[in-house]
Amino acid sequence: MEQEAIDELFSLISGAKHCITLTGAGVSTLSGIRDFRGKDGLYKDMDAEKIFDVDYFFRDPSFYYSHAKDFIYNLEEKTPSVVHTTLGKLEERGYLKAVVTQNIDLLHTKGGSARVIEIHGSPQAHYCPDCQSSAAAEEAVLAGKVKERGFMEFAEAAAIVQKNELPRCGKCGGVVKPAITFFGEGLPVHALAAAEKEAAAADLMLVLGTSLTVFPAAGLPRITQRNGGKIIIVNAMETPMDASALLRFKDLGTVFEGLAFLLQ
Ligand SMILES: [Zn+2]
């Protein structure tokens, strides 16, 4: 039964003209990364609201960096899950056109995806709030030109943070900020526009590990449907769009191990 459904899923993906995916925290919890908002989330024992508060960051950036050291700047310790690596393979085979993600852990890139649109911002670029703009940093991430455009790359920032030091602007010495969207900041408009364009172009969207309760992510499958595309949902919890999904699965691990097998 399950295998038949996974076979059907694979034929839908391989038969689609423009298949994209929208991913949320559930994809990363498989890699041992805790959901910010889930019941075992960071909120419980870490003050995520304070860590990612933009006003607080400008008062005391060391609070963010000391807390983020072991869950954002430790990418070397993190392994992409079967979801990340299979999405990478699907893109390599030409079946998947883009990954739109709410996650800020860079694991899609590490898992082999080339076209990743990060709608909650990205730690790939760090910018100086005094000399540079967050919008320019965001554009540089989307264009894959972080270093060329004068922003500090993730790896450089991570090496500094791991030494318990603060990453600083080469011009003015100010502490740089990651291009992650903090509480109190506007959404990354360029990434969001790119995501909406992909959603409109998609004849198939795989909605993975997100409960579709937080905008802007929650609006993207509706854009696909309004343009005549279909959505497939894989999520442990219910979502408001379950009834209109073409296929609905609960367990990401089972589905993606099945797809990985079919891709061998
Ligand atoms: Zn500066």
Coordinates of C-alpha atoms and ligand atoms in Angstrom, one line a residue:
M1 CA 0.0 0.0 0.0
E2 CA 2.6 2.5 1.1
Q3 CA 5.0 1.4 -1.6
E4 CA 2.3 1.8 -4.3
A5 CA 1.7 5.3 -3.1
I6 CA 5.4 6.1 -3.2
D7 CA 5.6 4.7 -6.7
E8 CA 2.7 7.0 -7.7
L9 CA 4.5 9.9 -6.0
F10 CA 7.7 9.2 -8.0
S11 CA 5.8 9.0 -11.3
L12 CA 4.1 12.3 -10.5
I13 CA 7.5 14.0 -9.8
S14 CA 9.2 12.5 -12.8
G15 CA 6.2 13.4 -15.0
A16 CA 5.9 17.0 -13.9
K17 CA 7.1 19.9 -16.0
H18 CA 8.0 22.1 -13.2
C19 CA 8.2 20.4 -9.8
I20 CA 9.3 22.4 -6.8
T21 CA 9.4 21.8 -3.1
L22 CA 8.5 23.9 0.0
T23 CA 10.3 22.7 3.1
G24 CA 10.0 23.6 6.8
A25 CA 11.4 22.6 10.1
G26 CA 10.2 18.9 9.9
V27 CA 12.8 18.3 7.2
S28 CA 15.6 19.3 9.5
T29 CA 14.4 17.6 12.7
L30 CA 15.4 14.4 10.9
S31 CA 18.9 15.7 11.0
G32 CA 18.6 16.2 14.7
I33 CA 17.9 19.9 14.5
R34 CA 15.1 21.0 16.8
D35 CA 12.1 22.9 15.6
F36 CA 12.0 26.5 16.9
R37 CA 8.3 26.3 17.5
G38 CA 7.6 22.6 18.1
K39 CA 7.0 21.1 21.5
D40 CA 10.6 20.2 21.9
G41 CA 11.6 23.4 20.3
L42 CA 14.2 25.9 21.2
Y43 CA 11.7 28.1 22.9
K44 CA 11.5 25.8 25.8
D45 CA 15.1 25.9 27.0
M46 CA 16.6 28.7 25.0
D47 CA 15.2 32.2 24.6
A48 CA 14.8 32.1 20.8
E49 CA 12.7 35.2 20.8
K50 CA 15.5 37.1 22.4
I51 CA 18.3 35.4 20.3
F52 CA 16.6 36.4 17.1
D53 CA 15.3 39.8 18.2
V54 CA 16.7 42.5 16.0
D55 CA 16.6 45.3 18.6
Y56 CA 18.3 43.0 21.1
F57 CA 21.0 42.1 18.5
F58 CA 21.9 45.8 18.0
R59 CA 22.2 46.3 21.8
D60 CA 24.2 43.2 22.4
P61 CA 25.2 41.1 19.4
S62 CA 27.3 38.8 21.6
F63 CA 24.1 37.3 23.0
Y64 CA 23.1 36.1 19.5
Y65 CA 26.5 34.8 18.6
S66 CA 27.2 33.0 21.9
H67 CA 23.8 31.2 21.7
A68 CA 23.9 30.5 17.9
K69 CA 27.5 29.1 18.1
D70 CA 26.3 25.6 18.8
F71 CA 23.2 25.4 16.6
I72 CA 23.9 27.6 13.6
Y73 CA 27.6 27.9 13.4
N74 CA 28.3 24.2 13.8
L75 CA 27.4 23.2 10.3
E76 CA 30.4 20.8 10.1
E77 CA 28.7 18.7 12.8
K78 CA 25.4 18.4 10.9
T79 CA 24.5 15.8 8.4
P80 CA 21.8 16.3 5.7
S81 CA 18.9 13.8 6.1
V82 CA 17.6 11.5 3.5
V83 CA 15.2 14.2 2.5
H84 CA 17.9 16.7 1.8
T85 CA 20.1 14.3 -0.2
T86 CA 17.2 12.9 -2.2
L87 CA 16.0 16.4 -3.1
G88 CA 19.5 17.0 -4.3
K89 CA 19.4 13.9 -6.4
L90 CA 16.0 14.8 -7.9
E91 CA 17.4 18.2 -8.9
E92 CA 20.5 16.5 -10.4
R93 CA 18.3 14.3 -12.5
G94 CA 16.3 17.3 -13.7
Y95 CA 13.1 16.4 -11.9
L96 CA 13.2 19.2 -9.3
K97 CA 13.5 22.9 -10.3
A98 CA 13.8 24.6 -6.9
V99 CA 13.8 24.2 -3.2
V100 CA 11.9 26.9 -1.3
T101 CA 12.7 26.7 2.4
Q102 CA 11.8 28.2 5.7
N103 CA 14.9 26.7 7.3
I104 CA 18.1 28.6 8.0
D105 CA 20.4 25.6 8.5
L106 CA 21.9 25.5 5.0
L107 CA 21.3 21.7 4.9
H108 CA 19.7 21.8 1.5
T109 CA 22.8 23.2 0.0
K110 CA 24.9 20.7 1.9
G111 CA 22.6 17.9 0.7
G112 CA 23.3 18.8 -3.0
S113 CA 20.5 21.2 -3.9
A114 CA 21.8 24.0 -6.2
R115 CA 18.7 26.2 -6.4
V116 CA 17.6 27.0 -2.9
I117 CA 15.4 30.0 -2.0
E118 CA 15.5 30.8 1.7
I119 CA 12.4 32.8 2.6
H120 CA 13.3 33.4 6.2
G121 CA 16.7 34.7 5.2
S122 CA 20.0 33.0 5.3
P123 CA 23.2 32.8 7.3
Q124 CA 25.2 32.4 4.1
A125 CA 25.9 36.1 4.1
H126 CA 26.8 38.4 7.0
Y127 CA 26.6 42.2 6.5
C128 CA 27.6 45.2 8.3
P129 CA 24.5 47.2 9.4
D130 CA 26.5 50.4 9.2
C131 CA 28.2 50.0 5.8
Q132 CA 25.9 47.6 4.0
S133 CA 22.2 46.8 3.6
S134 CA 20.3 43.6 4.4
A135 CA 18.6 43.7 1.0
A136 CA 21.9 43.8 -0.8
A137 CA 23.1 40.8 1.3
E138 CA 19.9 39.0 0.5
E139 CA 20.3 39.6 -3.3
A140 CA 23.9 38.4 -3.1
V141 CA 22.8 35.1 -1.4
L142 CA 20.2 34.6 -4.2
A143 CA 22.8 35.3 -6.9
G144 CA 25.3 33.0 -5.2
K145 CA 27.8 36.0 -5.0
V146 CA 28.2 36.5 -1.3
K147 CA 32.0 37.0 -1.3
E148 CA 32.2 38.8 -4.7
R149 CA 29.8 41.5 -3.4
G150 CA 31.8 42.1 -0.2
F151 CA 29.8 40.2 2.4
M152 CA 31.2 37.8 4.9
E153 CA 30.5 34.2 4.0
F154 CA 29.1 31.7 6.5
A155 CA 32.3 29.6 6.8
E156 CA 34.4 32.7 7.7
A157 CA 31.8 33.9 10.2
A158 CA 31.6 30.3 11.7
A159 CA 35.3 30.0 12.1
I160 CA 35.4 33.3 14.1
V161 CA 32.3 32.4 16.2
Q162 CA 33.7 29.0 17.1
K163 CA 36.7 30.9 18.6
N164 CA 34.2 32.8 20.8
E165 CA 35.0 36.0 19.0
L166 CA 32.6 38.3 17.2
P167 CA 32.7 38.6 13.3
R168 CA 33.4 42.1 12.4
C169 CA 33.2 44.4 9.4
G170 CA 36.6 44.8 7.6
K171 CA 36.0 48.5 7.0
C172 CA 34.5 49.9 10.2
G173 CA 35.0 47.1 12.8
G174 CA 31.3 46.9 13.6
V175 CA 29.8 43.5 14.4
V176 CA 28.2 42.0 11.3
K177 CA 24.7 40.5 11.3
P178 CA 23.6 37.3 9.5
A179 CA 21.1 37.9 6.7
I180 CA 18.6 35.7 8.7
T181 CA 15.3 37.4 9.1
F182 CA 15.1 38.3 12.8
F183 CA 11.9 39.1 14.8
G184 CA 11.2 42.7 14.1
E185 CA 12.6 42.7 10.6
G186 CA 10.8 42.7 7.3
L187 CA 10.7 39.5 5.2
P188 CA 13.4 39.1 2.5
V189 CA 11.5 40.6 -0.4
H190 CA 13.8 39.3 -3.2
A191 CA 13.7 35.7 -1.9
L192 CA 10.0 36.0 -1.4
A193 CA 9.4 37.3 -5.0
A194 CA 11.5 34.4 -6.3
A195 CA 9.5 31.9 -4.3
E196 CA 6.2 33.3 -5.5
K197 CA 7.4 33.1 -9.1
E198 CA 8.4 29.5 -8.6
A199 CA 5.1 28.7 -6.9
A200 CA 3.2 30.2 -9.8
A201 CA 5.2 28.3 -12.4
A202 CA 4.9 24.9 -10.6
D203 CA 2.6 22.2 -11.9
L204 CA 3.6 20.2 -8.8
M205 CA 4.7 21.4 -5.4
L206 CA 5.9 19.0 -2.7
V207 CA 5.1 20.5 0.7
L208 CA 7.5 18.9 3.2
G209 CA 7.7 19.2 7.0
T210 CA 5.7 22.3 7.4
S211 CA 2.3 22.7 8.9
L212 CA 1.5 25.7 6.6
T213 CA 0.5 27.9 9.5
V214 CA 3.1 30.6 9.1
F215 CA 3.0 33.2 6.3
P216 CA 4.5 33.7 3.8
A217 CA 5.1 29.9 3.4
A218 CA 1.5 29.2 4.0
G219 CA 0.5 31.2 1.0
L220 CA 2.8 29.6 -1.5
P221 CA 0.8 26.3 -2.2
R222 CA -2.3 28.4 -2.8
I223 CA -0.4 30.3 -5.5
T224 CA 0.4 27.0 -7.1
Q225 CA -3.2 25.8 -6.9
R226 CA -4.6 29.1 -8.3
N227 CA -2.3 28.6 -11.3
G228 CA -3.6 25.1 -11.9
G229 CA -0.8 23.2 -10.1
K230 CA -1.2 20.3 -7.7
I231 CA 0.2 20.0 -4.2
I232 CA 1.5 16.9 -2.3
I233 CA 1.9 17.1 1.4
V234 CA 4.2 15.1 3.7
N235 CA 4.0 16.3 7.3
A236 CA 3.5 14.6 10.6
M237 CA 0.8 17.1 11.7
E238 CA -2.3 18.1 10.0
T239 CA -2.2 21.2 7.7
P240 CA -5.0 23.5 6.6
M241 CA -4.5 22.3 3.0
D242 CA -4.7 18.5 3.5
A243 CA -8.1 18.2 1.9
S244 CA -7.0 19.8 -1.3
A245 CA -3.7 17.8 -1.7
L246 CA -3.4 15.3 -4.4
L247 CA -1.5 12.9 -2.1
R248 CA -1.0 13.1 1.6
F249 CA 1.7 11.3 3.6
K250 CA 2.7 11.6 7.3
D251 CA 6.2 10.2 7.5
L252 CA 9.0 12.0 5.7
G253 CA 11.6 9.4 6.5
T254 CA 9.6 6.5 5.0
V255 CA 8.6 8.5 1.9
F256 CA 12.1 9.7 1.1
E257 CA 13.8 6.4 1.8
G258 CA 11.3 5.0 -0.7
L259 CA 12.1 7.7 -3.3
A260 CA 15.9 7.3 -2.6
F261 CA 15.5 3.6 -3.4
L262 CA 13.7 4.4 -6.7
L263 CA 16.5 6.8 -7.7
Q264 CA 19.3 4.2 -7.3
Ligands
ZN1 ZN 31.1 48.4 8.5

